[in-house]
PDB file of C-alpha atoms in Angstrom:
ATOM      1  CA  UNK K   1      14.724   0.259   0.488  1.00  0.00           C
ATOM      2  CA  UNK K   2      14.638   1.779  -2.895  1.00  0.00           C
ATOM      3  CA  UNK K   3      15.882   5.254  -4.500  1.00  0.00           C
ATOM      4  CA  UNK K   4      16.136   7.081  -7.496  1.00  0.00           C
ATOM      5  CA  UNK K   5      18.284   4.651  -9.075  1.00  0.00           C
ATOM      6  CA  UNK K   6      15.708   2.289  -9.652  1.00  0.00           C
ATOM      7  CA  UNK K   7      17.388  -0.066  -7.321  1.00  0.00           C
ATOM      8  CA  UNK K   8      15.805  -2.138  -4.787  1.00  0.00           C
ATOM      9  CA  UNK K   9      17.925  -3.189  -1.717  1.00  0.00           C
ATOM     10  CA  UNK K  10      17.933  -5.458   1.494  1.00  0.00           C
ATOM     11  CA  UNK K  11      19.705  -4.665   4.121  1.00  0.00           C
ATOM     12  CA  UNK K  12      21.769  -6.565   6.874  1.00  0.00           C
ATOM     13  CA  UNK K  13      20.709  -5.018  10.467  1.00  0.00           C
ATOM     14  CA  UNK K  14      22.662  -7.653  12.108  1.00  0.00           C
ATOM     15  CA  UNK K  15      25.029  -5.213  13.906  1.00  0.00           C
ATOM     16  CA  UNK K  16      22.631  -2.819  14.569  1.00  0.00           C
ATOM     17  CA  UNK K  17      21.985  -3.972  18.401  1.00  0.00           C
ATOM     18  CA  UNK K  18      20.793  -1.914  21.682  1.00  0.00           C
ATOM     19  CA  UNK K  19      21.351   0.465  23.067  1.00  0.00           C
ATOM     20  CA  UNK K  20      21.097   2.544  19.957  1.00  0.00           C
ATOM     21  CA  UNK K  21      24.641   4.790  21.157  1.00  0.00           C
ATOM     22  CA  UNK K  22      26.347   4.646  17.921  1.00  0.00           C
ATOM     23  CA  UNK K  23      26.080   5.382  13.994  1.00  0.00           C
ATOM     24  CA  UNK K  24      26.626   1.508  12.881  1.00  0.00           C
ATOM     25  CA  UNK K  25      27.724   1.122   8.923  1.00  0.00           C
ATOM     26  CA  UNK K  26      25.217  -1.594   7.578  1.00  0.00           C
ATOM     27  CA  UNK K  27      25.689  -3.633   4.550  1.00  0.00           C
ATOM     28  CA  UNK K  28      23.120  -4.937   2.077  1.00  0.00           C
ATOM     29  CA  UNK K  29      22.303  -8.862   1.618  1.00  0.00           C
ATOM     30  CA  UNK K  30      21.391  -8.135  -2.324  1.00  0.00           C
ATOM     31  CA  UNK K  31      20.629  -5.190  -4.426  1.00  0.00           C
ATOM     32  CA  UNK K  32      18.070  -5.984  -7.294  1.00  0.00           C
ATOM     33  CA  UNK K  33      17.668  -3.377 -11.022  1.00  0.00           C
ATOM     34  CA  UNK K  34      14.547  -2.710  -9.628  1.00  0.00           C
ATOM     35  CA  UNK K  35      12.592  -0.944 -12.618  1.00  0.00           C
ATOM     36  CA  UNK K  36      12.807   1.350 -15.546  1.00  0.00           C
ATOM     37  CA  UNK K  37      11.626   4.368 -13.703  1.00  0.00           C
ATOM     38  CA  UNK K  38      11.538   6.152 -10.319  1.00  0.00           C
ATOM     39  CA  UNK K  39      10.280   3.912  -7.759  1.00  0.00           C
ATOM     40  CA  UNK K  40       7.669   4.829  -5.751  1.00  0.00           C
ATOM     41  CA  UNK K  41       6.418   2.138  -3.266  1.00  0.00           C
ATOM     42  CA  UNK K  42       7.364  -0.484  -1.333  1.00  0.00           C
ATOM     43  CA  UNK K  43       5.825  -3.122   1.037  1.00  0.00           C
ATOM     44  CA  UNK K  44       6.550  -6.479   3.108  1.00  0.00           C
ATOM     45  CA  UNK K  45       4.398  -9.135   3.110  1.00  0.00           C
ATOM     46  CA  UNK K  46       2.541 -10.465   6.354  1.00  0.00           C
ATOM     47  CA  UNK K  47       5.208 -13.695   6.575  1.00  0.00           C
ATOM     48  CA  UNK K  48       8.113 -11.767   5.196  1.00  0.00           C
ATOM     49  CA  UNK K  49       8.534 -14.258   2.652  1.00  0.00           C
ATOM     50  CA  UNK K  50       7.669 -11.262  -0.341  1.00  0.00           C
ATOM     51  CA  UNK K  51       8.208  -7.712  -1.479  1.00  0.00           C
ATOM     52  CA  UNK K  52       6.115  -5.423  -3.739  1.00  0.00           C
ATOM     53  CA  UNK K  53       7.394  -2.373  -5.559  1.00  0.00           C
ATOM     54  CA  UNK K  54       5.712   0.223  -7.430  1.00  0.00           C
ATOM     55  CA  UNK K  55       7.368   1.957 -10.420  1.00  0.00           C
ATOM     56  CA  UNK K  56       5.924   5.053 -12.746  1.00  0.00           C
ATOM     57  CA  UNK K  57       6.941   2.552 -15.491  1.00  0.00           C
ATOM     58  CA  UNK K  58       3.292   1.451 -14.553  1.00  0.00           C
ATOM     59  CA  UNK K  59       4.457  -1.723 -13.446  1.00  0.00           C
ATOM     60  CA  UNK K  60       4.224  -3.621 -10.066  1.00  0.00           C
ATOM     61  CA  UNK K  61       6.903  -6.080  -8.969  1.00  0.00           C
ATOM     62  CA  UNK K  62       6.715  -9.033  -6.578  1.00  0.00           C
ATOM     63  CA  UNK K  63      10.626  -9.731  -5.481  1.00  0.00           C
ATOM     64  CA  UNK K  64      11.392 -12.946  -3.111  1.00  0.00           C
ATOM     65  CA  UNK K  65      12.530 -11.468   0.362  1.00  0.00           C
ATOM     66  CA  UNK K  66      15.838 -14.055   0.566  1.00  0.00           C
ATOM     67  CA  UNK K  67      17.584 -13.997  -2.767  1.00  0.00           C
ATOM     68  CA  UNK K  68      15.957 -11.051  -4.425  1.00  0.00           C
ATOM     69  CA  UNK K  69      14.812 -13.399  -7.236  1.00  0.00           C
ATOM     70  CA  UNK K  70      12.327 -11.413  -8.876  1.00  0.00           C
ATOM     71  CA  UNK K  71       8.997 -13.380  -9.011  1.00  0.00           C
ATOM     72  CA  UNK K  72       6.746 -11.490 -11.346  1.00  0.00           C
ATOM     73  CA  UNK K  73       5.437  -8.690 -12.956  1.00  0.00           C
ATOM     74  CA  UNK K  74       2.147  -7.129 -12.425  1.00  0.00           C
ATOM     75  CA  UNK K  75       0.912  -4.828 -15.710  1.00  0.00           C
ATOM     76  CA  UNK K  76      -2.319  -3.020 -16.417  1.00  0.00           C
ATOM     77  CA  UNK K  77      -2.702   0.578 -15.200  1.00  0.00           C
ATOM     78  CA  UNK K  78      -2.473   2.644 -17.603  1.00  0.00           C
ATOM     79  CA  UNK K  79       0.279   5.591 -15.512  1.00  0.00           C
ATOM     80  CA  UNK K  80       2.735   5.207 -13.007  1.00  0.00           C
ATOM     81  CA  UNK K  81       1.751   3.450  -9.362  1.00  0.00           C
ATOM     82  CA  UNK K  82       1.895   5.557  -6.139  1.00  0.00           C
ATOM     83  CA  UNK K  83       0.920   2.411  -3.814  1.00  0.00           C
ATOM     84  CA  UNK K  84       1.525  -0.893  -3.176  1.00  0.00           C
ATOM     85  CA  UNK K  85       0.088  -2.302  -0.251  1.00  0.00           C
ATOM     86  CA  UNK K  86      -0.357  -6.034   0.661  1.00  0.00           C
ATOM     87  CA  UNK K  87      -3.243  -7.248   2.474  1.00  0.00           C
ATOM     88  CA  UNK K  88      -2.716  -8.865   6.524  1.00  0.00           C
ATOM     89  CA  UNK K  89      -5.743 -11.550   5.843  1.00  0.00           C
ATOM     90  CA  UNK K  90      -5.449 -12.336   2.763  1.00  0.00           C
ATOM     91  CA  UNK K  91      -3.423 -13.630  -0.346  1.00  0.00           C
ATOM     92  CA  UNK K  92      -3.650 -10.888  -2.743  1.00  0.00           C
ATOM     93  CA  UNK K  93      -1.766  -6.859  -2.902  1.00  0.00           C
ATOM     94  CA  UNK K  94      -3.435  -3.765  -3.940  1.00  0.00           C
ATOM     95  CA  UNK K  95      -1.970  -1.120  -6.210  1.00  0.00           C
ATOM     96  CA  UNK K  96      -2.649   2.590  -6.583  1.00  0.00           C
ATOM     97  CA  UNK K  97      -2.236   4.577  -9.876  1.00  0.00           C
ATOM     98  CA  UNK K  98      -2.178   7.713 -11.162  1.00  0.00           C
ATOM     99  CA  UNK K  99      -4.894   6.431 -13.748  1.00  0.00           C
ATOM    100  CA  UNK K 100      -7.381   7.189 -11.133  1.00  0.00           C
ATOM    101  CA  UNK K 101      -7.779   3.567 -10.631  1.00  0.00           C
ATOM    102  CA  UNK K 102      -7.203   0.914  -7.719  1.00  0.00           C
ATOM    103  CA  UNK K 103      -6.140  -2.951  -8.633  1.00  0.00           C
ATOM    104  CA  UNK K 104      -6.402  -6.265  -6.542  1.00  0.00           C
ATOM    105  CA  UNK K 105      -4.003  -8.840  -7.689  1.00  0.00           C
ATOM    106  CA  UNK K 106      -3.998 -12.417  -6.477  1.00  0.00           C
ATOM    107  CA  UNK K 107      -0.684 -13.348  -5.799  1.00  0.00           C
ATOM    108  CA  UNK K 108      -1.648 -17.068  -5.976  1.00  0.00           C
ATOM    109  CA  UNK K 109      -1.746 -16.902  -9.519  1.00  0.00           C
ATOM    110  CA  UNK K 110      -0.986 -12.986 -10.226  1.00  0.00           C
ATOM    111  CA  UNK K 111      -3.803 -12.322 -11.494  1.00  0.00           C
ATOM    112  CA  UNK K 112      -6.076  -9.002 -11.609  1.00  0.00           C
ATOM    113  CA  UNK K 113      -9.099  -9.607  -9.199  1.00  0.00           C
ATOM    114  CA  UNK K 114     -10.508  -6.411  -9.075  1.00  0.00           C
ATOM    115  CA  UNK K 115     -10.352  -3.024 -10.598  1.00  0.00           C
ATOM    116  CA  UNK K 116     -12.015  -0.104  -8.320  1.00  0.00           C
ATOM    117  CA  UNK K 117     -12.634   2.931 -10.620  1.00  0.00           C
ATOM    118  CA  UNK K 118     -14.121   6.076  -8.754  1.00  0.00           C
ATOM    119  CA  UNK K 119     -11.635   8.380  -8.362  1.00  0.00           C
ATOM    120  CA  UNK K 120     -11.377  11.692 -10.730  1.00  0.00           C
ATOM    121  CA  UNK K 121      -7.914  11.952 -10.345  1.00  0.00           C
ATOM    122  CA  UNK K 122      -4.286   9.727  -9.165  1.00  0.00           C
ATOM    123  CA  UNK K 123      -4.648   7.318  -6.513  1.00  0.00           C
ATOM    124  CA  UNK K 124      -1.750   7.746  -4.136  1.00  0.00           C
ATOM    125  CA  UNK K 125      -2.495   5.741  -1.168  1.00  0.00           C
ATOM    126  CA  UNK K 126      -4.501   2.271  -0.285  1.00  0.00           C
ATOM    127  CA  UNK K 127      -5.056   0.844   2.499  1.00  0.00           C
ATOM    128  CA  UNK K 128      -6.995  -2.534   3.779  1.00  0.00           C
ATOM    129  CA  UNK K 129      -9.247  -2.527   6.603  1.00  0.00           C
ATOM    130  CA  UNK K 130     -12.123  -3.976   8.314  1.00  0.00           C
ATOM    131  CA  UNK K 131     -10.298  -7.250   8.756  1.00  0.00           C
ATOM    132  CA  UNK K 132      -8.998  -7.166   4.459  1.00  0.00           C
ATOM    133  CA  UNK K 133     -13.026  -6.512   3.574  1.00  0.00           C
ATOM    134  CA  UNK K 134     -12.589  -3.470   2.522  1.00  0.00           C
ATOM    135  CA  UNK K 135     -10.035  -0.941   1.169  1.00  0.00           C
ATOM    136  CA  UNK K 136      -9.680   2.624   1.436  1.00  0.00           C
ATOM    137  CA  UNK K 137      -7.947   5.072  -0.843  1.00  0.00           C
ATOM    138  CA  UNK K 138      -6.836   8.994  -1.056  1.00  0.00           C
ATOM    139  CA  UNK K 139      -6.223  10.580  -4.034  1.00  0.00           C
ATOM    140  CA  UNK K 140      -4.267  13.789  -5.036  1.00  0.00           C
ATOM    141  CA  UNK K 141      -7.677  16.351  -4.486  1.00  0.00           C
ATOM    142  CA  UNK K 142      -7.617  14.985  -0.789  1.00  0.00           C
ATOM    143  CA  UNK K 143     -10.371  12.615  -1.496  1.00  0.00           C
ATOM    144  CA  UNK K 144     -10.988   9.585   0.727  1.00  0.00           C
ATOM    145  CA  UNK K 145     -12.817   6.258  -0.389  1.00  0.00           C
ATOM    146  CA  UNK K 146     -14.128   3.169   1.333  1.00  0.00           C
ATOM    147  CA  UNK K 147     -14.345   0.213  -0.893  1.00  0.00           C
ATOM    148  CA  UNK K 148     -16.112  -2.898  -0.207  1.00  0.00           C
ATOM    149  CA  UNK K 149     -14.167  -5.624  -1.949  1.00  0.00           C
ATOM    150  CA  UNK K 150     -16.563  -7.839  -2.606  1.00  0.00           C
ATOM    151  CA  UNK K 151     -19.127  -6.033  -3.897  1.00  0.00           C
ATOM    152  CA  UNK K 152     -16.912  -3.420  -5.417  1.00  0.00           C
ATOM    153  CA  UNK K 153     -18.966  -1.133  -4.567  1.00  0.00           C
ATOM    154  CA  UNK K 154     -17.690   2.371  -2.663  1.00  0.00           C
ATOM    155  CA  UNK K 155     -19.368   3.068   0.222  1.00  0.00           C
ATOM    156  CA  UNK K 156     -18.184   6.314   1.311  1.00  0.00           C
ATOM    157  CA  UNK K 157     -16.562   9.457   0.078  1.00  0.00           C
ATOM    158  CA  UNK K 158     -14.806  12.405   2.198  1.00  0.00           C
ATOM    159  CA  UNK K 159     -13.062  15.703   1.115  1.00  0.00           C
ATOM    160  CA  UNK K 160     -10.575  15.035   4.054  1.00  0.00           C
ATOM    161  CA  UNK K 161      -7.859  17.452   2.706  1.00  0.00           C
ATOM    162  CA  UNK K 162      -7.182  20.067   0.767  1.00  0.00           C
ATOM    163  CA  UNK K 163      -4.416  18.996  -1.467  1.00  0.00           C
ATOM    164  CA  UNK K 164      -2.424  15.780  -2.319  1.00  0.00           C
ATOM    165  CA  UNK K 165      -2.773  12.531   0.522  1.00  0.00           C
ATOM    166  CA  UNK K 166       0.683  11.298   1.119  1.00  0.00           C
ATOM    167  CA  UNK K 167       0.602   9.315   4.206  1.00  0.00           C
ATOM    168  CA  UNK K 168      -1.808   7.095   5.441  1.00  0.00           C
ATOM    169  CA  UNK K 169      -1.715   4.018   8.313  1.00  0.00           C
ATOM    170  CA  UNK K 170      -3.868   1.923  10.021  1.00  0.00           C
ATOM    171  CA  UNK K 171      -3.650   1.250  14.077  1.00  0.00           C
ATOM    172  CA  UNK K 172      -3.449  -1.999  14.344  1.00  0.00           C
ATOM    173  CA  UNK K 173      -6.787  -2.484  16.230  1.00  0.00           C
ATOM    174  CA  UNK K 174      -8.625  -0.995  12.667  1.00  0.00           C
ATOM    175  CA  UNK K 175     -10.444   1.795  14.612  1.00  0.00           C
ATOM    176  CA  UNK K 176      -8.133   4.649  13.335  1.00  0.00           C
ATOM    177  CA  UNK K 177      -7.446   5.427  10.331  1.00  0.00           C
ATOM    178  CA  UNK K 178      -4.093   8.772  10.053  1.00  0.00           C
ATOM    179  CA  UNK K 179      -3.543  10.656   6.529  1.00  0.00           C
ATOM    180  CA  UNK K 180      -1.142  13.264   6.432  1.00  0.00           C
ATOM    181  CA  UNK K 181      -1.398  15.917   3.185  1.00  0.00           C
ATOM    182  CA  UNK K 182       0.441  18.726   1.293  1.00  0.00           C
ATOM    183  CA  UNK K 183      -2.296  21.012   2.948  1.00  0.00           C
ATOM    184  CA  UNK K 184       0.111  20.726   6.027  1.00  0.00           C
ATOM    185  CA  UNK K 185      -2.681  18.510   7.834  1.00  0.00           C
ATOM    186  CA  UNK K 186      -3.072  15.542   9.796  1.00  0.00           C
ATOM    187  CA  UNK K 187      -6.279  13.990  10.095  1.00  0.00           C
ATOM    188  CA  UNK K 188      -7.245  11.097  12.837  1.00  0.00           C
ATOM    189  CA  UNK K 189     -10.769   9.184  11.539  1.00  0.00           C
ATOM    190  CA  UNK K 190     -12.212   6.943  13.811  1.00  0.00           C
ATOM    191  CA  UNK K 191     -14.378   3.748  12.524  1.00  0.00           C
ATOM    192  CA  UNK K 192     -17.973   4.103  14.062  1.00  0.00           C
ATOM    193  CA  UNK K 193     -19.302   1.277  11.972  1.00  0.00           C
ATOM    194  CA  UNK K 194     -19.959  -1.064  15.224  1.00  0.00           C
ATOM    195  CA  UNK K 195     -21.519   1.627  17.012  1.00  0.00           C
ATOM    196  CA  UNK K 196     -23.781   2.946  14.611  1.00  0.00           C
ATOM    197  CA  UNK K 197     -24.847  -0.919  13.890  1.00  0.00           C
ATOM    198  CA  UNK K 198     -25.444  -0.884  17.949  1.00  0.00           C
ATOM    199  CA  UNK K 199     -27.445   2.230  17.236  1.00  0.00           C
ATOM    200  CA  UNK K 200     -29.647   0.622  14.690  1.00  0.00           C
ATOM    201  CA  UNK K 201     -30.381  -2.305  17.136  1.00  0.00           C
TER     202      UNK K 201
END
């Protein structure tokens, strides 16, 4: 977890055990300085082995998952990061910005892959889908993007809200895609790439 004290913590759920009857007071395994400013995102990797934070000190921060050693530090937006999100297929993490832009870091070597740049205003949330080919993004006008990694190219635009995208998940099968804005709405997309390749067959 992290909070407003820049602090990023693990916690012990050991004693937390069904049936879920009680409260149950849980301890933390380490507690890590996490940043200069607010913290904004967090995400496990796939094995568990790694966690990313985003800061609005425009920095990114790999952390190892069993003694909080702090691994690296990812810097090159240009304004604080709304979204980290690391990819289920693949070795690398994506970071959203409120420089309008979208990164891809390999966290081989921690390097920047890719930079998307499409968006007119903050990127809050990232996502990867079609099996970690492609990413898609929402920004703070409501706008949704589908990237293609590889070719970097975005392949489709939609004024899904109204007002600033705070939530978004993936079902795990990759056919639904759930954003949740300040406009009070909740949108449910559904992937129709297969059958409108069906269609064109």
């Amino acid at each position: 977890s992290t909070g407003q004290d820049l602090t990023l913590k693990v916690w012990d759920l050991s004693t937390v055990v069904e049936p879920y009857e009680k409260v149950v007071k849980i301890t933390t395994h380490w507690t890590r300085a996490g940043h200069e400013k607010d913290i904004n995102a967090i995400d496990l990797s796939p094995n568990d082995r790694f966690i990313a934070t985003g800061s609005s000190d425009k920095t990114a921060k790999i952390w190892n998952v069993s003694n909080g050693e702090e691994i690296t530090t990812l810097s090159g937006h240009k304004k604080g990061i709304w979204c980290v999100k690391f990819s289920p297929f693949d070795q690398c993490l994506a970071t959203a910005s409120a420089d309008c832009m979208i990164r891809l870091w390999n966290i081989s070597d921690f390097d920047c892959m890719r930079t998307f740049q499409g968006h007119t205003t903050g990127v809050l949330q990232v996502e990867f889908i079609t099996r970690g080919t492609q990413l898609v993004s929402c920004d703070t006008q409501g706008i949704l993007k589908v990237w293609t990694i590889k070719s970097m190219v975005c392949e489709l635009t939609l004024d899904v809200h109204n007002d600033k995208v705070w939530g978004m998940a993936v079902m795990e099968d990759g056919k639904y895609l759930i954003t949740g804005g300040s406009d009070s709405n909740v949108h449910v997309l559904y992937d129709m790439t297969v059958e409108n390749e069906d269609i064109r067959r």
